[in-house]
Short mmCIF file of C-alpha atoms in Angstrom, two decimals:
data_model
loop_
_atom_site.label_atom_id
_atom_site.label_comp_id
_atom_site.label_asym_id
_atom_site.label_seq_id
_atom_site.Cartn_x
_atom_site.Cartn_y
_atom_site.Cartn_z
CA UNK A 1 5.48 -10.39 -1.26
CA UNK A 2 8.96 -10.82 0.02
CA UNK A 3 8.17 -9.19 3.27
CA UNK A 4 4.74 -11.19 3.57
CA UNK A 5 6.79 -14.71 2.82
CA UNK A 6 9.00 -13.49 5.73
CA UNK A 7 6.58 -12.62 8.61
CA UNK A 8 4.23 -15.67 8.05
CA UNK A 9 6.94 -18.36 8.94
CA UNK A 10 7.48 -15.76 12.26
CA UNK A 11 3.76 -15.91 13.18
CA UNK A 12 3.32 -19.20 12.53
CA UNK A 13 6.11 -19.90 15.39
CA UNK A 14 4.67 -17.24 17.73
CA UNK A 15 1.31 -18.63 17.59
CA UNK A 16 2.33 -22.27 17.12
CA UNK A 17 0.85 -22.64 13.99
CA UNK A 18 1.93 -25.44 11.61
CA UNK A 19 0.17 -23.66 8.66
CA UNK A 20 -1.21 -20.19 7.44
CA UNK A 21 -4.48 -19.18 9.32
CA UNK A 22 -6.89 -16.34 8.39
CA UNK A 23 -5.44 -14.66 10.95
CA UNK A 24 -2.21 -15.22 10.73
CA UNK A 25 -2.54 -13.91 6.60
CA UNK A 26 -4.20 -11.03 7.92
CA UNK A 27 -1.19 -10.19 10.24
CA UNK A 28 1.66 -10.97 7.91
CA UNK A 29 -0.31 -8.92 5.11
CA UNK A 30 -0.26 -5.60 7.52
CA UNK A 31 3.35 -6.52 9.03
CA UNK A 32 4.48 -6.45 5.18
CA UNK A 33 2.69 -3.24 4.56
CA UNK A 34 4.41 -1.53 7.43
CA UNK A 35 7.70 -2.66 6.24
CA UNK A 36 6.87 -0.88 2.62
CA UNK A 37 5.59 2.32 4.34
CA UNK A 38 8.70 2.92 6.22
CA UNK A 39 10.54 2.46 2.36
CA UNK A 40 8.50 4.39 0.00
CA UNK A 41 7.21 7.33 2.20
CA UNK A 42 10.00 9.39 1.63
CA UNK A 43 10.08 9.16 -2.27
CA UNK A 44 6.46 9.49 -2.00
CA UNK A 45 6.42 12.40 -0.79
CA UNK A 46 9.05 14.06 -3.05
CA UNK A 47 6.79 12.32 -6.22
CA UNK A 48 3.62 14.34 -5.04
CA UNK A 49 5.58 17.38 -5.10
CA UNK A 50 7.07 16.99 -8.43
CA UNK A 51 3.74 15.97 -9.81
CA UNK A 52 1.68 18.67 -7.70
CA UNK A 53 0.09 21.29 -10.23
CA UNK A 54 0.75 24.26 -8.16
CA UNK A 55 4.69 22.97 -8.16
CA UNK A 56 4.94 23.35 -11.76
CA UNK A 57 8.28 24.75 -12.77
CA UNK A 58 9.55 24.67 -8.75
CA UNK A 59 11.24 21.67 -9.25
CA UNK A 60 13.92 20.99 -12.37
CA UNK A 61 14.13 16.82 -11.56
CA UNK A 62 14.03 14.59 -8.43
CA UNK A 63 17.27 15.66 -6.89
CA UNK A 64 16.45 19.56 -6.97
CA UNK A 65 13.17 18.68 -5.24
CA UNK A 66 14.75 16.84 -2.71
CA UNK A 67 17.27 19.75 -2.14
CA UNK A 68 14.49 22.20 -1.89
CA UNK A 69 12.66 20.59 0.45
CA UNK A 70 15.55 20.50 2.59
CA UNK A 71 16.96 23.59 2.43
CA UNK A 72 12.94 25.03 2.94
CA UNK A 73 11.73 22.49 5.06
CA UNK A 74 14.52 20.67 6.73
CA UNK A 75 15.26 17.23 7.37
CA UNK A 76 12.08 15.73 9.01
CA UNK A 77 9.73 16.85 6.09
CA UNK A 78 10.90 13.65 4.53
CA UNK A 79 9.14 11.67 7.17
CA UNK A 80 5.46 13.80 6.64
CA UNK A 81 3.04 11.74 6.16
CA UNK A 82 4.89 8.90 7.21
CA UNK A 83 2.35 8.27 9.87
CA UNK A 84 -0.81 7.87 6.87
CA UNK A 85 1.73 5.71 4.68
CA UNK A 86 1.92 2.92 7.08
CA UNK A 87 -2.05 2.74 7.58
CA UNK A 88 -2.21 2.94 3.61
CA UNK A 89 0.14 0.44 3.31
CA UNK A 90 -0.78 -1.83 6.00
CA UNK A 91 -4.51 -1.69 5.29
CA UNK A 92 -3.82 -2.31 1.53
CA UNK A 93 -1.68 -5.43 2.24
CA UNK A 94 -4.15 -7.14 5.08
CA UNK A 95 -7.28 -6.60 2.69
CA UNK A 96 -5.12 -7.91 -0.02
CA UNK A 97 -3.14 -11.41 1.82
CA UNK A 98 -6.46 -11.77 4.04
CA UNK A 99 -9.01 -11.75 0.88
CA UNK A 100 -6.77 -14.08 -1.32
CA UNK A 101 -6.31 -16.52 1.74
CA UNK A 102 -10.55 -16.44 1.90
CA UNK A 103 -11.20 -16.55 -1.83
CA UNK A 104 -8.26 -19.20 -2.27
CA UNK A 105 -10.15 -21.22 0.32
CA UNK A 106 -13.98 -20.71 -0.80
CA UNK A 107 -13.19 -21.38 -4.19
CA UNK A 108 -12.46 -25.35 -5.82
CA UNK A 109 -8.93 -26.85 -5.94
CA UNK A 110 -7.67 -26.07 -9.68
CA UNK A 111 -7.00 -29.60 -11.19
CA UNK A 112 -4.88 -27.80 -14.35
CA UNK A 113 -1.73 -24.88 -14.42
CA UNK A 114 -5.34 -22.53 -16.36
CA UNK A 115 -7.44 -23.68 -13.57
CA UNK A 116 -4.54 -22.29 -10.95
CA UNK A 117 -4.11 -18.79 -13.10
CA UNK A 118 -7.84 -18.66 -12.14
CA UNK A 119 -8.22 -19.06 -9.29
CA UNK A 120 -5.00 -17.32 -8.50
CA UNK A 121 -6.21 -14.09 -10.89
CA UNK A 122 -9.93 -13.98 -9.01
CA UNK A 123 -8.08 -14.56 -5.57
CA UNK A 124 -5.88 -11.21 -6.51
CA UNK A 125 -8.24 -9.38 -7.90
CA UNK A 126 -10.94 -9.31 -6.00
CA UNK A 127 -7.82 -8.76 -2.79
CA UNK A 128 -6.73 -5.76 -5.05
CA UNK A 129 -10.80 -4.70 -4.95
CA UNK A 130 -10.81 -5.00 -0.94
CA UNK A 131 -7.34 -3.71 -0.47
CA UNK A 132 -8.22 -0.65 -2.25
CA UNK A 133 -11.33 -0.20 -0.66
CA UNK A 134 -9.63 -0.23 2.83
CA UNK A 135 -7.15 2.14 2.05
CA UNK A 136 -8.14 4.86 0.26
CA UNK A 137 -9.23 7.45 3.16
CA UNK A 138 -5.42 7.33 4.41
CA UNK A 139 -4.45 7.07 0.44
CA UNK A 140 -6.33 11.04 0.59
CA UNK A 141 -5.01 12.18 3.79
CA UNK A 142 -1.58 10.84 2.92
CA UNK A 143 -1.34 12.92 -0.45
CA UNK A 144 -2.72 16.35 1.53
CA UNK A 145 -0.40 15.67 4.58
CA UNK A 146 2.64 15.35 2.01
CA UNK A 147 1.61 18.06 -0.48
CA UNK A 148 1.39 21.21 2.04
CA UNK A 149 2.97 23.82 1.38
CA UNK A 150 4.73 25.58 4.89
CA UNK A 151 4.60 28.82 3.21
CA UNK A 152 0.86 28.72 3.29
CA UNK A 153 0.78 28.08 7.17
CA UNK A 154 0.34 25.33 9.67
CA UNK A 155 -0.93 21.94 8.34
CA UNK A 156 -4.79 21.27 9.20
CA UNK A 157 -3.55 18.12 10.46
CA UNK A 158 -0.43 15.74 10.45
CA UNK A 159 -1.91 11.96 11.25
CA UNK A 160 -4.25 10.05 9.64
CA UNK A 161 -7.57 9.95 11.82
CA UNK A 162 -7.10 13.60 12.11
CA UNK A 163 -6.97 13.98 8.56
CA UNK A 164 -10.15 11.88 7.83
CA UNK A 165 -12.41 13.81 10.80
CA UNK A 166 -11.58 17.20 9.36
CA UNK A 167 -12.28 16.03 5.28
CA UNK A 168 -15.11 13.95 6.38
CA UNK A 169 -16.35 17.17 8.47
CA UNK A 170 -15.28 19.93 6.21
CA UNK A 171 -16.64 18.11 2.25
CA UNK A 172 -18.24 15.03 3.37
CA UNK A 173 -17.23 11.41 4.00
CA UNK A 174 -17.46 10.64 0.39
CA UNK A 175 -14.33 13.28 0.04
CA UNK A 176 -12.22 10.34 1.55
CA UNK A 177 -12.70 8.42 -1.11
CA UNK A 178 -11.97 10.62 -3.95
CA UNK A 179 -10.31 9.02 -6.38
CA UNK A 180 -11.00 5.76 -6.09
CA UNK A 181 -12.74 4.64 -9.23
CA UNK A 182 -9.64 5.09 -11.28
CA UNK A 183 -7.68 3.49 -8.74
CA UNK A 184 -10.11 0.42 -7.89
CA UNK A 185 -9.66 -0.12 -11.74
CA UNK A 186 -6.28 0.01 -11.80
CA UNK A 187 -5.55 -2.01 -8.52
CA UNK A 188 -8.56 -4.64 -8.94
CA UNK A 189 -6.78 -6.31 -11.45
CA UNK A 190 -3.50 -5.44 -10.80
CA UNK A 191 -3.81 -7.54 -7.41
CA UNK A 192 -4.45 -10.91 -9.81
CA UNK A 193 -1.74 -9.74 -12.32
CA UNK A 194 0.78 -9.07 -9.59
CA UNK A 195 -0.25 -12.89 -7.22
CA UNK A 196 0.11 -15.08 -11.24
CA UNK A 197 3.33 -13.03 -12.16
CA UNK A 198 4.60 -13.95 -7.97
CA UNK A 199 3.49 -17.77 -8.54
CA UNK A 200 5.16 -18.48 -11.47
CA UNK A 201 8.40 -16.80 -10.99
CA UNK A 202 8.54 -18.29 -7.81
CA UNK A 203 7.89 -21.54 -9.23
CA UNK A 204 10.46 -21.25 -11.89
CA UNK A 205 13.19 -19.94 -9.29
CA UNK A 206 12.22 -23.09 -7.12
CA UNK A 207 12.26 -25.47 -9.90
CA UNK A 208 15.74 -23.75 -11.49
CA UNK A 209 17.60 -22.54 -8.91
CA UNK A 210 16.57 -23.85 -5.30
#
């Protein structure tokens, strides 16, 4: 959210825009994502090894894992998967800022503060529900890219599109989205928990201490 707040005042000036366009929501959204991706790909990657099955027992806490992988892998197996993360990440956030912009629009101007958790909760939701849906082919490929083990040979594939032709070719496209129903219930409403939690502690900070 902090990221998103930050690019839309940017493309608002490069596109001299004097508000938030469809567009422009969609833009900050993936521009936001990207800047997570870069952040959490690293201690992604060391989280699917400590919670990979066929790890169990490698790894004595987060620190050993990250020495191991280092020692065994060097430095730039931190960055695998890197690639996937950002279209993960970037496709989750531009579903997610796009949709709520749309619903937010489509749907009636709340008149009360239970009207505005509403609309706010459906607008989030249903961005978590089209965020998720976006994103979980590189969601797969990310967690195979980051969860190979060198010892067992070359990776299949190291990107994203790669990743998705070869599953998609290999088990079927329905393999890319493996996963998801547990996630889409996890994410759906977490998108309208996460946009009223944002709204009102941004309100209160405003109101208290801006």
């Amino acid at each position: 959210f902090a990221s998103n707040d930050t690019y839309g005042p940017m493309f608002q000036r490069l596109f001299n825009s004097d508000k938030i366009t469809q567009p422009i929501a969609i833009m900050t959204g993936v521009s936001a994502g990207i800047t997570e991706a870069v952040i959490v790909a690293t201690p992604e990657l060391v989280k699917i090894r400590l919670q990979a099955k066929e790890n169990a027992g490698k790894y004595l806490g987060t620190m050993d894992c990250v020495r191991k992988i280092y020692a065994e892998e060097g430095l730039r197996a931190f960055a695998n998967g890197l690639e996937a993360t950002i279209w993960r990440h970037a496709l989750w956030n531009g579903g997610y800022f796009g949709s709520i912009f749309a619903i937010r629009g489509m749907l009636p101007k709340a008149q009360t503060k239970k009207g505005e958790l509403a609309v706010n909760f459906a607008a989030g939701a249903i961005g978590g529900t089209v965020g998720t849906s976006l994103n979980t082919p590189p969601d797969v490929v990310k967690t195979r890219i980051q969860n190979h083990n060198p010892a067992s040979g070359p990776p299949k594939y190291t990107t994203f599109l790669a990743g998705a032709r070869t599953i998609a070719r290999e088990e079927g496209f329905r393999a890319l989205y493996k996963g998801y129903v547990p996630k889409v219930l996890r994410l759906g409403p977490g998108g309208g928990i996460l946009l009223v939690v944002y709204d009102h502690v941004t309100t209160y900070m405003r109101a208290h201490w801006m």
